[in-house]
Coordinates of C-alpha atoms in Angstrom, one line a residue:
X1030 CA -3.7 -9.9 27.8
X1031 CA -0.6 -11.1 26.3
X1032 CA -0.3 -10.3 22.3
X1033 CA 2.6 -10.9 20.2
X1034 CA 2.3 -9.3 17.3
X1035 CA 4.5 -9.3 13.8
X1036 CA 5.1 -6.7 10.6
X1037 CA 8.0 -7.2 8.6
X1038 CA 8.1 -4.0 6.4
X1039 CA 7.2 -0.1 6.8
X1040 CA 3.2 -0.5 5.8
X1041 CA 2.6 -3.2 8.2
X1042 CA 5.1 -1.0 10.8
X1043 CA 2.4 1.6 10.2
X1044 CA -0.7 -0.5 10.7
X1045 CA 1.1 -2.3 13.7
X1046 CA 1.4 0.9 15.5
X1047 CA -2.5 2.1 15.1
X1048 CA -3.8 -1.1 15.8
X1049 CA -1.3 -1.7 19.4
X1050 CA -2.8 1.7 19.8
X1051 CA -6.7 0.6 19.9
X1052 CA -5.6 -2.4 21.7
X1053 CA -4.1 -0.1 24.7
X1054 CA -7.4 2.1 24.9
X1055 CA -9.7 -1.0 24.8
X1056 CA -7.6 -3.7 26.8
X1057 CA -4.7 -4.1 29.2
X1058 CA -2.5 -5.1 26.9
X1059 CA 1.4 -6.8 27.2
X1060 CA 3.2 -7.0 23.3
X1061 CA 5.8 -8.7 22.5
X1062 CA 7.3 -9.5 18.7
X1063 CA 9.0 -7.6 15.8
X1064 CA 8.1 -4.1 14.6
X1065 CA 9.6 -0.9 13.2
X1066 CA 10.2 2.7 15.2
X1067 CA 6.1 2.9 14.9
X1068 CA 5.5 -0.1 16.9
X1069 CA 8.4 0.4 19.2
X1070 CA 6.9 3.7 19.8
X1071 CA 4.2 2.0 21.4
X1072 CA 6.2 -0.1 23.5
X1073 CA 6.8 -3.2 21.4
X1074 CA 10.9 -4.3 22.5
X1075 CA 11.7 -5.7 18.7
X1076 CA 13.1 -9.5 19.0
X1077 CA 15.5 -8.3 16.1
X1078 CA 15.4 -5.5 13.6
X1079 CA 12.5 -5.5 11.7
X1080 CA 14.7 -3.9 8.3
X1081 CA 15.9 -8.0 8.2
X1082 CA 12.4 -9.0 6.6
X1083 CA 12.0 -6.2 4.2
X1084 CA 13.3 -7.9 1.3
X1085 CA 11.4 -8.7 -1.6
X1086 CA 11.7 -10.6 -5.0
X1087 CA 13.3 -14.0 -5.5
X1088 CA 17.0 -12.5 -6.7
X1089 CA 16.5 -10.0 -3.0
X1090 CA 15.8 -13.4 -1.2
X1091 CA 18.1 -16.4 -2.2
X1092 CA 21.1 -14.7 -1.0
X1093 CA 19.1 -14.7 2.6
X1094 CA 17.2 -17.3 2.7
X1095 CA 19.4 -19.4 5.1
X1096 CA 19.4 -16.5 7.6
X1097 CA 15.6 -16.1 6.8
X1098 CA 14.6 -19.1 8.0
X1099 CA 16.9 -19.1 10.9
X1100 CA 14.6 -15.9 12.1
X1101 CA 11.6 -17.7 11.0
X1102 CA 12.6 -20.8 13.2
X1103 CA 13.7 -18.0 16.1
X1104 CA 10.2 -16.4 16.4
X1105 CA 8.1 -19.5 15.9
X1106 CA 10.0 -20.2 19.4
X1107 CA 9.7 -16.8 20.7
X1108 CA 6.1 -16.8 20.0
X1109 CA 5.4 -20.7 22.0
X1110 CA 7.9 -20.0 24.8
X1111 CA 5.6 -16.5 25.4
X1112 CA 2.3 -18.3 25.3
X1113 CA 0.6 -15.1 23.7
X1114 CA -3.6 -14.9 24.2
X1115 CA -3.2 -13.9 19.9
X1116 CA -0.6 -14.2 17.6
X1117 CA -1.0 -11.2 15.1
X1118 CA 0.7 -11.1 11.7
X1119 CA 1.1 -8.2 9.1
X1120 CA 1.3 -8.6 5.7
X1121 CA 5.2 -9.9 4.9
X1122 CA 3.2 -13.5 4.3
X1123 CA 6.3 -15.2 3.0
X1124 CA 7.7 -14.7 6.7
X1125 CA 4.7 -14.2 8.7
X1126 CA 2.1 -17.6 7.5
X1127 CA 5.5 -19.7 7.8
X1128 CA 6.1 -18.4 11.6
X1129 CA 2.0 -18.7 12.2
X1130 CA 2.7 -22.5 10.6
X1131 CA 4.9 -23.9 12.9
X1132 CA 2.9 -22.2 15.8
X1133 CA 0.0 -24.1 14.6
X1134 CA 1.6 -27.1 14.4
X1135 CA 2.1 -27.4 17.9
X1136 CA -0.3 -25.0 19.7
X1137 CA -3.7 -24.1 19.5
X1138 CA -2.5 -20.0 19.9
X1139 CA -6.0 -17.8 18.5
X1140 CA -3.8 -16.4 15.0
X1141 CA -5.1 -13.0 13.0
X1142 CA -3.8 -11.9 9.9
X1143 CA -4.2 -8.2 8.9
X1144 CA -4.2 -7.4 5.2
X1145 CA -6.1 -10.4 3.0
X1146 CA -4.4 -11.5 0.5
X1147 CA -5.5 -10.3 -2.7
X1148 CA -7.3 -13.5 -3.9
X1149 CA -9.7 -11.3 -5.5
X1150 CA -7.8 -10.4 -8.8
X1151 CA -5.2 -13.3 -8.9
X1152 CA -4.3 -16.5 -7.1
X1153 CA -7.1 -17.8 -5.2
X1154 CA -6.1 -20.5 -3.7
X1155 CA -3.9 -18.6 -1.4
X1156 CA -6.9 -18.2 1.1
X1157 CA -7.6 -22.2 1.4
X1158 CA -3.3 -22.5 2.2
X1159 CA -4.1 -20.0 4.7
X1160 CA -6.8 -20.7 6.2
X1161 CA -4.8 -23.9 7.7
X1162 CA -3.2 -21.8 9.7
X1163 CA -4.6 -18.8 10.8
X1164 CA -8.5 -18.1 12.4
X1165 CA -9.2 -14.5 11.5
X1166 CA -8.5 -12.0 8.9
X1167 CA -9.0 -8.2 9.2
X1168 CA -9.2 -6.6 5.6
X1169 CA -8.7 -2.9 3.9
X1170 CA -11.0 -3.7 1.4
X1171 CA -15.3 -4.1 2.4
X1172 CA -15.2 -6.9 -0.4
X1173 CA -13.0 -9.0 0.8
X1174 CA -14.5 -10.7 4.1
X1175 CA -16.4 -13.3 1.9
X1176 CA -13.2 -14.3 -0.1
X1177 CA -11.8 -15.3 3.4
X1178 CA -15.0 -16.8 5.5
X1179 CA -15.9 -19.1 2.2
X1180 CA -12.3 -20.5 2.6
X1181 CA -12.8 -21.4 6.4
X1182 CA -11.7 -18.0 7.7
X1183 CA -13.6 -15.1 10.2
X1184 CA -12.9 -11.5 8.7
X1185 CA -13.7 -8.2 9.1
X1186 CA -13.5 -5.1 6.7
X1187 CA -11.2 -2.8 9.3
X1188 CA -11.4 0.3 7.1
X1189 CA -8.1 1.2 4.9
X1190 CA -5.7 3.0 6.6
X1191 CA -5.4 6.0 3.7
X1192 CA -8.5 7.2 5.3
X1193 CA -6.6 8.2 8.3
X1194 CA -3.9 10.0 6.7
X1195 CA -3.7 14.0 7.0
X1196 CA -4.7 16.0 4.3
X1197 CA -3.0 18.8 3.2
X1198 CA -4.8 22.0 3.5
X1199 CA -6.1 24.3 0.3
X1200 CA -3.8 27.1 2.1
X1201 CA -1.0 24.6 2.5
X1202 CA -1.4 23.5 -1.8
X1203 CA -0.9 27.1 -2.4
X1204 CA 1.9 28.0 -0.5
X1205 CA 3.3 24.4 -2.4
X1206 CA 2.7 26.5 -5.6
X1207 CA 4.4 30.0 -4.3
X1208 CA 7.4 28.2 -2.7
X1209 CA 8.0 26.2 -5.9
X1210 CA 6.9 29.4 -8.2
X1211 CA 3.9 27.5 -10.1
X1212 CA 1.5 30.4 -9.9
X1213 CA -1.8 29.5 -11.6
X1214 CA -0.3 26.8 -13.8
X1215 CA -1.9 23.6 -14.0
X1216 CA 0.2 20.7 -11.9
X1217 CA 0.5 17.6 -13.2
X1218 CA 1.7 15.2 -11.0
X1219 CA 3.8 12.4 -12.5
X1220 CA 4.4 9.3 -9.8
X1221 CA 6.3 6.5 -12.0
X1222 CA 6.9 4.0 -8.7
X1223 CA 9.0 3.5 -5.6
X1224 CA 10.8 0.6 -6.9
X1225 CA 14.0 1.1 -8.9
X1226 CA 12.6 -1.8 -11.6
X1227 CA 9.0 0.3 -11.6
X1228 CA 10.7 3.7 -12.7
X1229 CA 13.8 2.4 -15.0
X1230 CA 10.4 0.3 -17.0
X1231 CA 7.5 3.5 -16.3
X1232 CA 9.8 6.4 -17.0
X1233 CA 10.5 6.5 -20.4
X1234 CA 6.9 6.0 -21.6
X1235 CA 5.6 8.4 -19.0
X1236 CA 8.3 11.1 -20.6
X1237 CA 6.7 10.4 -23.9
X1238 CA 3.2 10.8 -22.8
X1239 CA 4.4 13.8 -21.5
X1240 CA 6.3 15.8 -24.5
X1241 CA 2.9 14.8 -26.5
X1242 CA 0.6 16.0 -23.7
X1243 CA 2.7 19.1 -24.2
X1244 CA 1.6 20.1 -27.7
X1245 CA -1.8 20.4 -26.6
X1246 CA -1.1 22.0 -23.0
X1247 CA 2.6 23.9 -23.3
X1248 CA 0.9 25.5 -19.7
X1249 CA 1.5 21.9 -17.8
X1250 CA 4.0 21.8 -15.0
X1251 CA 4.8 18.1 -14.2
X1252 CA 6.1 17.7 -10.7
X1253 CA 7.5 14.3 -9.6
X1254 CA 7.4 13.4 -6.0
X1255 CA 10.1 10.4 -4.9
X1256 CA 11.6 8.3 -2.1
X1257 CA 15.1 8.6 -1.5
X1258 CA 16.1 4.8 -3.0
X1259 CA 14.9 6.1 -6.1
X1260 CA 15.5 9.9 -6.6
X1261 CA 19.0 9.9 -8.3
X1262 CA 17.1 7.2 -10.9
X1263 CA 14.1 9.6 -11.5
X1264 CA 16.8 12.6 -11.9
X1265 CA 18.8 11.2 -14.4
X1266 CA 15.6 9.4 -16.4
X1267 CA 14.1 13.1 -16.8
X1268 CA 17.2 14.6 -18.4
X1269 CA 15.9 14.3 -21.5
X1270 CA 12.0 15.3 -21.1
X1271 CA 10.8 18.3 -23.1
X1272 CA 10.2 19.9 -19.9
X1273 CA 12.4 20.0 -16.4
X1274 CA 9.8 18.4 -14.4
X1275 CA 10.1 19.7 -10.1
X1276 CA 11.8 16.3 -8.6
X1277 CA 10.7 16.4 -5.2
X1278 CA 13.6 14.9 -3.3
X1279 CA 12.9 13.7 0.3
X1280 CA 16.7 13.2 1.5
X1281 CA 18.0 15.7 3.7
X1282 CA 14.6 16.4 4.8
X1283 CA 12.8 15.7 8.2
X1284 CA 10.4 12.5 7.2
X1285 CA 7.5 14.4 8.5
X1286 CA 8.6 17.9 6.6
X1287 CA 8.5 15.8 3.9
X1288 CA 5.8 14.1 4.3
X1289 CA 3.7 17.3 4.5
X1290 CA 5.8 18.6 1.6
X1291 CA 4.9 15.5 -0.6
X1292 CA 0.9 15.7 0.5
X1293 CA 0.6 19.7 -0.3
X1294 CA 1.8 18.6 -3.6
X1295 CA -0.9 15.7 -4.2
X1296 CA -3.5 18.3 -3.2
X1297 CA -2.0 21.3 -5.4
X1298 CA -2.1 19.4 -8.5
X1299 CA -4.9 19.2 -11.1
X1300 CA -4.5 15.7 -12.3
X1301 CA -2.1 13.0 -12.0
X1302 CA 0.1 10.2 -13.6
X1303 CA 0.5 7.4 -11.8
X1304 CA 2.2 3.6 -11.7
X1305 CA -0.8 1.2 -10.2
X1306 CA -0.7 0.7 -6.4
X1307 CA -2.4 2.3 -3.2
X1308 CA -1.4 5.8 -4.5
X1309 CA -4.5 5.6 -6.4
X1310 CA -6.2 6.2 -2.6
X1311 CA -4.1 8.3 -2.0
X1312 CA -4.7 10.4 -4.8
X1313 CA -8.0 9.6 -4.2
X1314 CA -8.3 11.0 -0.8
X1315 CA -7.0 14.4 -2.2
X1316 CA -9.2 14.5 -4.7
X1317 CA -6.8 14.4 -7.3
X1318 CA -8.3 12.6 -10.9
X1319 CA -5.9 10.5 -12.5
X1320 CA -4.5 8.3 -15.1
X1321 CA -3.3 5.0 -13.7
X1322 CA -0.4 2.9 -16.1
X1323 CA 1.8 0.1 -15.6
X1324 CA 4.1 -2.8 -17.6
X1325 CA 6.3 -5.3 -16.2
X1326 CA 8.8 -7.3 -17.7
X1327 CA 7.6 -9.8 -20.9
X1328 CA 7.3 -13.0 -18.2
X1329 CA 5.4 -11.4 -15.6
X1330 CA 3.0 -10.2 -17.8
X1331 CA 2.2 -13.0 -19.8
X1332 CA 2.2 -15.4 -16.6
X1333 CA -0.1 -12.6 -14.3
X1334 CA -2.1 -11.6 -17.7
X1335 CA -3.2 -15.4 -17.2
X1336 CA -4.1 -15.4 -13.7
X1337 CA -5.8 -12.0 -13.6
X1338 CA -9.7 -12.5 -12.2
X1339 CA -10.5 -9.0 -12.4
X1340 CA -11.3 -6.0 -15.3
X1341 CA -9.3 -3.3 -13.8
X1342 CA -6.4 -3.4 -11.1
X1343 CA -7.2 0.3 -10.0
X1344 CA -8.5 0.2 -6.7
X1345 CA -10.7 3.3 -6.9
X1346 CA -12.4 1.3 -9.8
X1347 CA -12.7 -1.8 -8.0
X1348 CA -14.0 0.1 -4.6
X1349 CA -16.4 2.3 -6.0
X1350 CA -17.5 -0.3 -8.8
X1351 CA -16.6 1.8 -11.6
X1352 CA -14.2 2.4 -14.5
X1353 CA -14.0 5.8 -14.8
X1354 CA -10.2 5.9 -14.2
X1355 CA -8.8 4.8 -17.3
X1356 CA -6.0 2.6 -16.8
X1357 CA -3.0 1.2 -19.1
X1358 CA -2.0 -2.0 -18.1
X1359 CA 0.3 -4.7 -19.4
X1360 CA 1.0 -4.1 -23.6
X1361 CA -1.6 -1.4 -23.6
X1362 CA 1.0 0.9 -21.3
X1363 CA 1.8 3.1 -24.1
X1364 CA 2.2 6.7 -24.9
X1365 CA -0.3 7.6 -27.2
X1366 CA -3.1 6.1 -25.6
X1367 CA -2.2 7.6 -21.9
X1368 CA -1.5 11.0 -23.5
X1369 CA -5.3 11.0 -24.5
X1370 CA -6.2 10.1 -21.7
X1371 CA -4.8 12.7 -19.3
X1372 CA -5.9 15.6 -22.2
X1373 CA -9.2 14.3 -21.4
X1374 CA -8.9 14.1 -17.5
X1375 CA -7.4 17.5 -17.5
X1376 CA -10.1 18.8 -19.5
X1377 CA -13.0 17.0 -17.5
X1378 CA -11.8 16.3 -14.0
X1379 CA -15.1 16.4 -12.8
X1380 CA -15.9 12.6 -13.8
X1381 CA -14.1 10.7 -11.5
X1382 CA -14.8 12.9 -7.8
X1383 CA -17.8 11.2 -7.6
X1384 CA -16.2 8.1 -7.6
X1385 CA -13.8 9.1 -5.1
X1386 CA -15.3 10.8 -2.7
X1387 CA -17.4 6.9 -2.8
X1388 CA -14.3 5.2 -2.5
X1389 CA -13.7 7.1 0.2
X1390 CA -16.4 6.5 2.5
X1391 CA -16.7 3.0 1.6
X1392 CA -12.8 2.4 2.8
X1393 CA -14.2 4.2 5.7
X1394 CA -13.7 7.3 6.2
X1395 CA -15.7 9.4 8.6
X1396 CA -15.6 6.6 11.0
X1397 CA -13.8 4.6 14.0
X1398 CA -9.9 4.9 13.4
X1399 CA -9.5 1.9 11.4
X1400 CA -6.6 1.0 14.1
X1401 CA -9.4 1.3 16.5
X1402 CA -12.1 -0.8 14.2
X1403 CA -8.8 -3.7 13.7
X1404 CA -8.3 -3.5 18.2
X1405 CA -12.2 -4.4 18.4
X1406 CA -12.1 -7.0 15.7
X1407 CA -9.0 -8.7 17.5
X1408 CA -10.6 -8.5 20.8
X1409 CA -14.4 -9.4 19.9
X1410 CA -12.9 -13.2 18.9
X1411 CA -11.1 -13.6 22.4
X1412 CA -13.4 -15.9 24.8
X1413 CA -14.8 -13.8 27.6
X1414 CA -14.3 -10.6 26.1
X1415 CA -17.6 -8.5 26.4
X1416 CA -20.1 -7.0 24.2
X1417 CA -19.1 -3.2 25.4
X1418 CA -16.1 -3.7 23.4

């Protein structure tokens, strides 16, 4: 079986890898296409460097868009002249339903699409566009399959990929606390976003939630986890907090020291602070409670405020159909307000584990891989595959 298979950023790298690797245990398998180290390591030969694609945001873009579509046109070809049995894209859809378009045009090549788009909360008519072009989606999310199959589209829930991800250890948490001399002090975790724009905008109103969480718990430690883009940003944004925060700083370290480093943290902590995004599953997973806030710029507020569908953005709500993660979005990202909140999540942490621990096994934890669970969804819609698969 020939597959030729597309990510165009480090999450879809990730999810390329796991699902080449239930594709090799199921089927005799041949890739071809454009991945990351992950995927390489699996024995995908890159067509060109998948670092070209990860760009995002219009003023990221227009500078590149010539040479974008040049690789866009490039792998459209790449992906007739090969003849694949399946094309598969990952997330990047700006690149990847373009490619899958003009491979449509002109063949009748089976296309998947792993990660649905989030029609759910804003933009719906995203899945009819899509649907012109691709044949099957595999989703992280259990309620998105009839979002996709009422706009033409087979998917299957795959299971989210933060289930899969290592846990640190309660021995490993403490030794976090000793290295970093915490002791018995409550941990607050504070994550204000990967994105320069996301920090610069979050961490001034985290610092004030912080300095008035302070008067009512001077025993907080806040400790502030980062990636390396963003680590000299968070350094010089805290300079003025009431307390020195622990920046956890990445660079210099092996990734997976780090990565270790950075999990024993999430699981040491007592509660958490955190810009919206899949860190709420994360946090989730350790079963750290949390606050979730967020702004944007006056625009992009007023135009998604508009467009929203849904009640609450946190995925943990939305999952476990619940609210009890109280979440600042938009004009109601403010100081006061989140300060309450976290005094009330650090006093009563107890109200949301039930809630994740449900989140949990409904993103499917405590069952097949969801690599594994993507490899038999991609295989079950090939003609003459059999049931044993």
């Amino acid at each position: 079986m020939r597959v030729f298979v597309i990510a165009g950023e480090a999450s879809g790298d990730k999810l390329g890898a796991a699902l080449m690797a239930g594709l090799k245990d199921l089927a005799d398998v041949e890739f071809s296409g454009i991945g990351g180290p992950l995927m390489q390591q699996q024995g995908l030969e890159s067509l060109f460097p998948m670092d070209e694609l990860s760009v995002m945001g219009i003023a990221e873009v227009l500078p590149k868009y010539r040479h974008l579509m040049r690789r866009i046109n490039q792998t459209a070809r790449a992906v007739l002249q090969a003849q694949p049995d399946i094309l598969i894209t990952i997330d990047s859809p700006d690149f990847c339903l373009r490619v899958a378009r003009r491979v449509k045009a002109v063949s009748d090549i089976r296309t998947v699409h792993y990660v649905a788009p989030t029609v759910w909360a804003w933009r719906a008519g995203r899945a009819k566009k899509m649907a012109k072009v691709i044949d099957h989606v595999l989703a992280l999310f259990p309620f998105e399959p009839p979002y996709m199959q009422a706009a033409g589209m087979e998917c299957d829930f795959v299971g989210h990929p933060v289930v899969a991800e290592r846990i640190a250890t309660p021995e490993e948490a403490a030794d976090f606390r000793v290295v970093h001399g915490l002791g018995e002090a409550p941990v607050l975790l504070i994550l204000p976003g990967s994105r320069r724009g996301e920090v610069a905008r979050l961490a001034p109103v985290f610092g004030d939630a912080l300095h008035r969480i302070l008067k009512d718990r001077p025993d907080i430690r806040p400790v502030i986890p980062t990636t390396g883009n963003v680590t000299d940003l968070v350094r010089d944004a805290v300079a003025g907090w009431p307390v020195a925060p622990l920046v956890l700083d990445p660079r210099g370290m092996d990734p997976d020291a780090y990565k270790q480093h950075k999990a024993a943290a999430f699981v040491a902590a007592d509660a958490a602070l955190a810009a919206s995004g899949t860190v709420s599953l994360e946090l989730a997973a350790c079963d750290t409670p949390m606050v979730i806030a967020y702004d944007m710029n006056w625009i992009s507020r007023q135009i998604i405020g508009r467009m929203l569908k849904v009640d609450t953005v946190t995925l943990v709500n939305l999952v476990s159909e619940t609210r009890v993660v109280p979440e600042f979005i938009g004009k109601a990202c403010q100081p006061v307000p989140i300060a309450e909140a976290v005094l009330k999540v650090l006093k009563d942490p107890g109200t949301q584990r039930a809630a994740m621990r449900l989140t949990m096994v409904r993103l499917g934890k405590d069952s097949e891989a969801p690599g594994r669970r993507a490899a038999r969804a991609v295989l079950k819609g090939l003609p003459g595959v059999t049931s044993e698969i």
